[in-house]
Amino acid sequence: MSAPLIIVGAGHAGGRAALTLREEGYDGRLILIGDEPHAPYERPPLSKALLQGSQDLAGCSLCDSARLAELDIEHIAGNAVSRLVPQHQQLQLADGGWLDYAGVLLATGGRARRLPQAQANVLYLRTHDEALALRAQLRPGTRLVIVGGGFIGLEVAATARGLGCAVTVLEAGPRLAGRVLPAVISAALLDLHREQGVDVRLNVTVESIQADAVHLVDGQTLPCDLVVVGIGMQPNIELAAAAGLDVGQGIRVDAHLRTSAANIYAAGDVCEFRLGGLYQRQETWRNAEAQGRHAALNLLGRALPFDAVPGFWSDHYDWGLQTVGVMTPKVVSRALPHGGLLLCYLDTDGYLQGACGWAPGNSVAKDIKLCERLIIAHVPLPSVGLADPAISLKHWLRG
């Protein structure tokens, strides 16, 4: 019997890869190994619909256990991989068992960054079970302090306000989501959350967290019932590093998502790939979906370069944020209906490289889709015309 293909990590990227392998006709032995007890699921609903109680695990799952069994995908749950030995094409499970492999996909994802000290009233949000634990405590009148003004913290803030909680957000930087958003969008996000009753405090540092209060270094004390920490994700690179694979801030791969070891690929949040000549990771739904599918094709010997356009979205109350591509120094601002805004990023030759949109509901989605088409089409755009909302973006696609 030939050795199986093994996917280490049963999250979104790993689950999508497993499903793609079967869709593409791979009928050999296929093993999906995950730390969590659940079948693969998507993470965006954790801070929104699942946290609100309007969706359950089944609603955000890529597939259930019955579907995995139907596809003859062996799902090893709650028994993590403890060791990877590329020289012998073997891996060891936490229970001591060994498995040979013909090829491996590392989709080990990451875990929530933790505060140095453990406190009883501090929660994190990365997994389904953590979302359920948090949901159980979000009751009307709960005084919630969120440490971190990134997307996880802000989406939790929006959900908690909708559930009647009193919410304070603490951000160490000068603006919200400052690493990934332009200043004008950060400012709009700040205004919206404050309009919705969130007490957002910028340029603040936490000194300590007690059972009933958060103490800041400037001497302020914030009474609270619960603290949620959203200070980023720690990629799970330890298995790859111990096996001698090339790692940086993630597991480094080439243009085909291959690691530095033969027959081993990486995908999803843990994957560090080159974009614009620089190594980076993309912690997004879009990236997990695209890389999981792409890595599966290359495990089958396709040797396809990964060149998907990056992007993400985030919903806050009744407003939506969407991005596509990459930001460049040259930016053109385009007004959208009802106070929305589209920022278009051009290179020095006038070709669109990226876009960031902010508008009510999901209305910006059509503009972002058109921008993605313009990026792929490699159409030169005039700055003056691009800034004029009276000229449809479709105009340049037709041209």
Coordinates of C-alpha atoms in Angstrom, one line a residue:
M1 CA 0.0 0.0 0.0
S2 CA 1.4 3.4 -0.9
A3 CA 2.0 6.0 1.7
P4 CA -0.8 8.5 2.3
L5 CA -1.1 12.3 1.8
I6 CA -1.3 13.9 5.3
I7 CA -2.6 17.3 6.2
V8 CA -1.4 18.6 9.5
G9 CA -4.0 21.1 10.7
A10 CA -7.8 20.7 10.4
G11 CA -8.8 24.3 10.2
H12 CA -10.0 26.2 7.1
A13 CA -6.9 25.8 4.9
G14 CA -6.4 22.2 5.9
G15 CA -10.1 21.3 5.4
R16 CA -10.2 23.1 2.1
A17 CA -7.1 21.2 0.9
A18 CA -8.6 17.8 1.9
L19 CA -11.9 18.5 0.1
T20 CA -10.0 19.7 -3.0
L21 CA -7.9 16.6 -3.2
R22 CA -11.0 14.5 -3.4
E23 CA -12.7 16.9 -5.8
E24 CA -9.7 16.6 -8.1
G25 CA -9.9 12.8 -8.1
Y26 CA -7.2 11.8 -5.6
D27 CA -8.5 8.4 -4.4
G28 CA -5.5 7.3 -2.2
R29 CA -5.3 7.3 1.5
L30 CA -5.9 10.8 2.9
I31 CA -5.4 11.8 6.6
L32 CA -6.4 15.1 8.2
I33 CA -4.9 15.7 11.6
G34 CA -6.2 18.4 14.0
D35 CA -5.8 19.6 17.5
E36 CA -9.4 20.5 18.0
P37 CA -12.2 17.9 18.3
H38 CA -14.3 19.6 15.5
A39 CA -14.4 19.1 11.8
P40 CA -12.9 21.9 9.8
Y41 CA -14.7 25.3 10.2
E42 CA -14.3 28.9 9.2
R43 CA -13.2 31.4 11.8
P44 CA -14.8 34.8 10.7
P45 CA -18.2 33.9 12.3
L46 CA -16.6 33.4 15.7
S47 CA -16.5 37.1 16.5
K48 CA -19.8 37.8 14.8
A49 CA -22.7 35.4 14.1
L50 CA -21.5 32.6 16.4
L51 CA -20.7 35.1 19.2
Q52 CA -24.1 36.6 18.8
G53 CA -25.8 33.3 19.0
S54 CA -27.4 33.5 15.5
Q55 CA -25.2 30.7 14.1
D56 CA -23.8 27.4 15.5
L57 CA -20.8 25.3 14.6
A58 CA -22.7 23.6 11.8
G59 CA -23.3 26.9 10.2
C60 CA -19.6 27.8 9.9
S61 CA -18.3 24.3 9.1
L62 CA -16.7 23.4 5.8
C63 CA -18.0 19.9 6.2
D64 CA -19.1 17.6 9.0
S65 CA -17.8 14.3 10.2
A66 CA -20.3 12.4 8.1
R67 CA -19.1 14.1 5.0
L68 CA -15.5 13.4 5.9
A69 CA -16.4 9.7 6.3
E70 CA -18.3 9.7 3.0
L71 CA -15.2 11.1 1.3
D72 CA -13.0 8.5 3.0
I73 CA -10.9 11.3 4.7
E74 CA -9.5 9.9 7.9
H75 CA -9.9 12.7 10.5
I76 CA -7.6 12.3 13.5
A77 CA -8.9 14.8 16.1
G78 CA -7.3 15.8 19.4
N79 CA -4.1 14.0 18.7
A80 CA -1.6 16.5 17.4
V81 CA 1.5 15.9 15.5
S82 CA 4.5 16.0 17.8
R83 CA 7.4 15.4 15.5
L84 CA 8.1 15.6 11.8
V85 CA 11.0 13.7 10.2
P86 CA 11.4 14.8 6.6
Q87 CA 14.5 12.6 6.0
H88 CA 12.4 9.5 6.5
Q89 CA 9.0 11.0 5.3
Q90 CA 7.5 10.2 8.7
L91 CA 5.6 12.0 11.4
Q92 CA 4.8 11.1 15.0
L93 CA 1.5 11.8 16.8
A94 CA 1.2 12.9 20.4
D95 CA 0.1 9.4 21.5
G96 CA 3.4 8.0 20.1
G97 CA 2.1 6.5 16.9
W98 CA 4.1 6.9 13.7
L99 CA 2.8 7.5 10.2
D100 CA 4.6 7.4 6.8
Y101 CA 3.7 9.9 4.2
A102 CA 4.0 10.5 0.5
G103 CA 3.4 14.2 0.9
V104 CA 2.4 16.6 3.7
L105 CA 0.6 19.9 3.9
L106 CA 1.4 22.0 7.0
A107 CA -1.7 24.1 7.8
T108 CA -1.0 24.4 11.5
G109 CA -2.5 27.9 11.7
G110 CA -1.8 29.8 14.9
R111 CA -3.0 30.6 18.4
A112 CA -4.0 33.8 20.2
R113 CA -1.1 35.8 21.6
R114 CA -1.4 35.6 25.4
L115 CA -0.6 38.1 28.1
P116 CA 2.4 37.2 30.3
Q117 CA 0.2 36.7 33.4
A118 CA -2.8 34.4 33.6
Q119 CA -6.0 36.0 35.0
A120 CA -9.2 34.3 35.7
N121 CA -11.4 36.9 34.0
V122 CA -9.3 37.1 30.8
L123 CA -10.6 35.4 27.7
Y124 CA -9.2 35.0 24.1
L125 CA -10.9 34.4 20.8
R126 CA -9.4 32.0 18.3
T127 CA -11.4 28.8 18.5
H128 CA -15.0 27.7 18.5
D129 CA -14.8 26.7 22.1
E130 CA -13.3 30.0 23.1
A131 CA -16.2 31.8 21.3
L132 CA -18.7 29.7 23.3
A133 CA -17.0 30.5 26.5
L134 CA -17.1 34.2 25.7
R135 CA -20.7 34.2 24.5
A136 CA -21.8 32.7 27.8
Q137 CA -20.5 35.9 29.6
L138 CA -21.8 38.6 27.2
R139 CA -25.0 39.6 29.0
P140 CA -26.7 43.0 29.1
G141 CA -24.9 45.3 31.5
T142 CA -21.6 43.3 31.5
R143 CA -18.6 45.7 31.7
L144 CA -16.2 44.4 29.1
V145 CA -12.7 45.7 28.5
I146 CA -11.0 44.7 25.2
V147 CA -7.3 44.9 25.0
G148 CA -6.3 45.5 21.4
G149 CA -7.8 47.7 18.7
G150 CA -7.4 45.3 15.8
F151 CA -10.1 43.5 13.9
I152 CA -10.8 40.8 16.4
G153 CA -11.1 43.2 19.2
L154 CA -13.3 45.6 17.2
E155 CA -15.6 42.9 15.9
V156 CA -16.1 41.6 19.5
A157 CA -16.8 45.2 20.6
A158 CA -19.5 45.5 17.9
T159 CA -21.1 42.2 18.8
A160 CA -20.9 42.9 22.6
R161 CA -22.6 46.3 22.1
G162 CA -25.4 44.6 20.2
L163 CA -25.8 42.3 23.2
G164 CA -26.1 45.2 25.6
C165 CA -22.6 45.2 27.1
A166 CA -20.7 48.3 28.2
V167 CA -17.5 48.1 26.2
T168 CA -14.1 49.8 26.5
V169 CA -11.4 49.2 23.8
L170 CA -7.8 49.8 24.7
E171 CA -5.3 50.3 21.9
A172 CA -1.6 50.9 22.5
G173 CA -1.1 52.6 19.1
P174 CA -2.3 56.0 17.8
R175 CA -5.1 54.6 15.7
L176 CA -7.2 51.5 15.2
A177 CA -5.9 48.6 13.1
G178 CA -3.0 50.9 12.3
R179 CA -0.8 48.1 10.8
V180 CA -3.2 47.3 7.9
L181 CA -5.5 50.3 7.4
P182 CA -4.9 53.8 6.0
A183 CA -5.4 56.6 8.4
V184 CA -8.6 57.9 6.9
I185 CA -10.3 54.5 7.3
S186 CA -9.0 54.0 10.8
A187 CA -10.5 57.4 11.7
A188 CA -13.9 56.4 10.2
L189 CA -13.8 53.1 12.1
L190 CA -13.0 55.0 15.3
D191 CA -15.9 57.5 14.8
L192 CA -18.3 54.6 14.1
H193 CA -17.4 52.7 17.3
R194 CA -17.6 55.8 19.4
E195 CA -21.0 56.6 17.9
Q196 CA -22.2 53.2 18.9
G197 CA -21.2 53.8 22.5
V198 CA -17.8 52.1 22.7
D199 CA -15.3 53.9 24.9
V200 CA -12.2 53.7 22.6
R201 CA -8.9 54.8 24.2
L202 CA -5.8 55.2 22.1
N203 CA -2.1 55.4 23.1
V204 CA -2.7 53.5 26.3
T205 CA -0.8 50.7 28.0
V206 CA -2.1 48.1 30.4
E207 CA -0.1 47.9 33.7
S208 CA -2.1 45.0 35.3
I209 CA -5.4 43.2 35.2
Q210 CA -7.1 42.3 38.4
A211 CA -10.2 40.3 39.1
D212 CA -12.5 43.4 38.8
A213 CA -10.4 46.1 37.1
V214 CA -7.8 46.9 34.5
H215 CA -5.0 49.3 35.6
L216 CA -3.3 51.5 33.1
V217 CA 0.3 52.8 33.3
D218 CA -1.0 56.4 33.4
G219 CA -2.8 55.7 36.7
Q220 CA -6.3 55.1 35.4
T221 CA -8.4 52.2 36.7
L222 CA -11.2 50.7 34.7
P223 CA -13.7 48.6 36.6
C224 CA -14.8 45.6 34.6
D225 CA -16.4 42.2 34.8
L226 CA -14.6 40.6 31.9
V227 CA -11.5 41.2 29.8
V228 CA -11.0 40.0 26.2
V229 CA -7.5 40.1 24.8
G230 CA -7.1 40.5 21.0
I231 CA -3.4 41.4 20.5
G232 CA -2.7 39.2 17.5
M233 CA -1.9 35.7 16.5
Q234 CA 1.2 33.5 17.2
P235 CA 1.8 31.3 14.2
N236 CA 2.4 27.6 15.0
I237 CA 5.8 27.2 13.5
E238 CA 7.4 25.0 16.2
L239 CA 6.8 21.7 14.5
A240 CA 8.4 22.9 11.2
A241 CA 11.3 24.6 13.0
A242 CA 12.1 21.5 15.0
A243 CA 12.1 19.5 11.7
G244 CA 14.7 21.8 10.2
L245 CA 12.4 23.6 7.8
D246 CA 13.1 27.2 6.8
V247 CA 11.0 29.5 9.0
G248 CA 10.7 33.2 9.7
Q249 CA 7.5 34.7 11.0
G250 CA 5.8 31.7 9.5
I251 CA 6.8 28.6 7.5
R252 CA 8.6 29.9 4.5
V253 CA 7.6 28.6 1.1
D254 CA 8.5 29.1 -2.6
A255 CA 6.2 30.2 -5.4
H256 CA 4.5 26.8 -5.4
L257 CA 3.9 26.8 -1.6
R258 CA 6.6 24.2 -1.2
T259 CA 8.7 24.4 2.0
S260 CA 12.4 23.8 2.1
A261 CA 11.8 20.1 2.6
A262 CA 10.9 17.7 -0.2
N263 CA 7.2 16.8 -0.5
I264 CA 6.1 19.2 2.3
Y265 CA 3.9 22.3 1.6
A266 CA 2.4 24.9 3.8
A267 CA -0.8 27.0 3.6
G268 CA -3.0 29.4 5.5
D269 CA -2.2 31.6 8.5
V270 CA 1.1 29.9 9.1
C271 CA 2.4 30.2 5.6
E272 CA 5.0 32.8 4.9
F273 CA 5.2 33.5 1.2
R274 CA 6.7 36.2 -1.1
L275 CA 4.4 39.1 -2.1
G276 CA 6.0 42.0 -3.9
G277 CA 9.4 40.5 -3.2
L278 CA 8.9 40.4 0.6
Y279 CA 8.0 37.5 2.8
Q280 CA 4.7 38.0 4.6
R281 CA 1.8 36.0 6.0
Q282 CA -1.9 36.7 5.3
E283 CA -4.2 35.9 8.2
T284 CA -7.5 36.0 6.2
W285 CA -10.4 33.8 5.1
R286 CA -9.5 34.5 1.5
N287 CA -5.9 33.4 1.9
A288 CA -6.8 30.2 3.8
E289 CA -9.4 29.3 1.1
A290 CA -7.0 30.1 -1.8
Q291 CA -3.9 28.5 -0.4
G292 CA -5.6 25.4 0.9
R293 CA -7.0 24.7 -2.6
H294 CA -3.7 25.7 -4.3
A295 CA -1.5 23.5 -2.1
A296 CA -3.8 20.5 -2.7
L297 CA -3.3 20.9 -6.5
N298 CA 0.4 21.1 -6.1
L299 CA 0.5 18.0 -3.8
L300 CA -1.0 16.3 -6.9
G301 CA 2.0 17.4 -9.0
R302 CA 0.5 20.4 -10.8
A303 CA 3.5 22.7 -9.9
L304 CA 1.3 25.9 -10.2
P305 CA 2.7 29.2 -8.9
F306 CA 0.6 30.9 -6.3
D307 CA -0.3 34.3 -7.5
A308 CA -3.8 35.0 -6.0
V309 CA -4.6 38.6 -5.3
P310 CA -4.8 39.1 -1.5
G311 CA -7.8 40.7 0.3
F312 CA -10.0 40.7 3.4
W313 CA -13.2 42.0 4.8
S314 CA -14.5 43.0 8.2
D315 CA -18.0 44.0 9.3
H316 CA -18.8 46.6 12.0
Y317 CA -22.4 47.3 12.9
D318 CA -24.1 48.2 9.6
W319 CA -20.8 49.2 7.8
G320 CA -18.5 47.0 5.9
L321 CA -14.8 47.2 5.1
Q322 CA -13.2 45.4 2.2
T323 CA -9.7 45.4 0.7
V324 CA -8.0 43.8 -2.3
G325 CA -4.4 43.8 -3.5
V326 CA -1.7 45.8 -1.9
M327 CA -1.3 49.4 -0.8
T328 CA 1.2 51.7 -2.5
P329 CA 2.3 55.3 -1.8
K330 CA 0.2 56.7 -4.7
V331 CA -3.4 56.8 -3.6
V332 CA -6.6 58.2 -5.2
S333 CA -9.7 58.8 -3.2
R334 CA -13.1 58.1 -4.7
A335 CA -16.4 59.1 -3.0
L336 CA -19.1 56.4 -2.7
P337 CA -22.8 56.9 -2.0
H338 CA -24.1 57.4 1.6
G339 CA -20.7 58.6 2.9
G340 CA -18.7 55.7 1.7
L341 CA -15.1 55.9 0.5
L342 CA -12.9 53.9 -2.0
L343 CA -9.1 54.3 -1.9
C344 CA -7.3 53.2 -5.0
Y345 CA -3.6 52.4 -4.9
L346 CA -1.6 52.9 -8.1
D347 CA 2.0 52.2 -9.1
T348 CA 4.2 54.9 -10.7
D349 CA 2.9 53.9 -14.1
G350 CA -0.7 54.3 -13.2
Y351 CA -1.6 50.6 -12.9
L352 CA -4.0 49.7 -10.1
Q353 CA -2.3 47.6 -7.3
G354 CA -4.9 47.6 -4.6
A355 CA -8.1 49.2 -3.2
C356 CA -9.7 49.7 0.3
G357 CA -13.4 50.4 0.6
W358 CA -15.6 51.5 3.4
A359 CA -19.4 51.8 3.0
P360 CA -22.7 50.9 4.5
G361 CA -23.7 47.2 4.5
N362 CA -22.1 45.2 1.7
S363 CA -22.4 47.9 -0.9
V364 CA -18.6 48.3 -1.4
A365 CA -18.3 44.7 -2.5
K366 CA -19.1 45.5 -6.2
D367 CA -16.5 48.2 -6.3
I368 CA -13.9 45.9 -4.8
K369 CA -14.7 43.2 -7.3
L370 CA -14.3 45.7 -10.1
C371 CA -11.0 46.8 -8.7
E372 CA -9.8 43.2 -8.5
R373 CA -10.6 42.8 -12.2
L374 CA -8.7 46.0 -13.0
I375 CA -5.7 44.8 -11.1
I376 CA -5.7 41.5 -13.0
A377 CA -6.4 43.2 -16.3
H378 CA -3.4 45.5 -15.8
V379 CA -5.2 48.5 -17.1
P380 CA -3.5 52.0 -16.8
L381 CA -5.8 54.4 -15.0
P382 CA -5.9 58.2 -15.0
S383 CA -5.9 59.6 -11.5
V384 CA -8.4 62.4 -12.2
G385 CA -10.9 60.1 -13.9
L386 CA -10.5 57.5 -11.1
A387 CA -11.4 60.0 -8.5
D388 CA -14.6 61.0 -10.3
P389 CA -17.5 58.9 -9.0
A390 CA -19.5 59.9 -12.1
I391 CA -17.2 57.7 -14.2
S392 CA -18.0 54.0 -13.7
L393 CA -15.1 51.7 -12.9
K394 CA -16.4 49.5 -15.7
H395 CA -15.5 52.2 -18.1
W396 CA -11.8 51.2 -18.0
L397 CA -12.6 47.5 -18.1
R398 CA -14.5 48.1 -21.4
G399 CA -11.7 50.2 -22.7

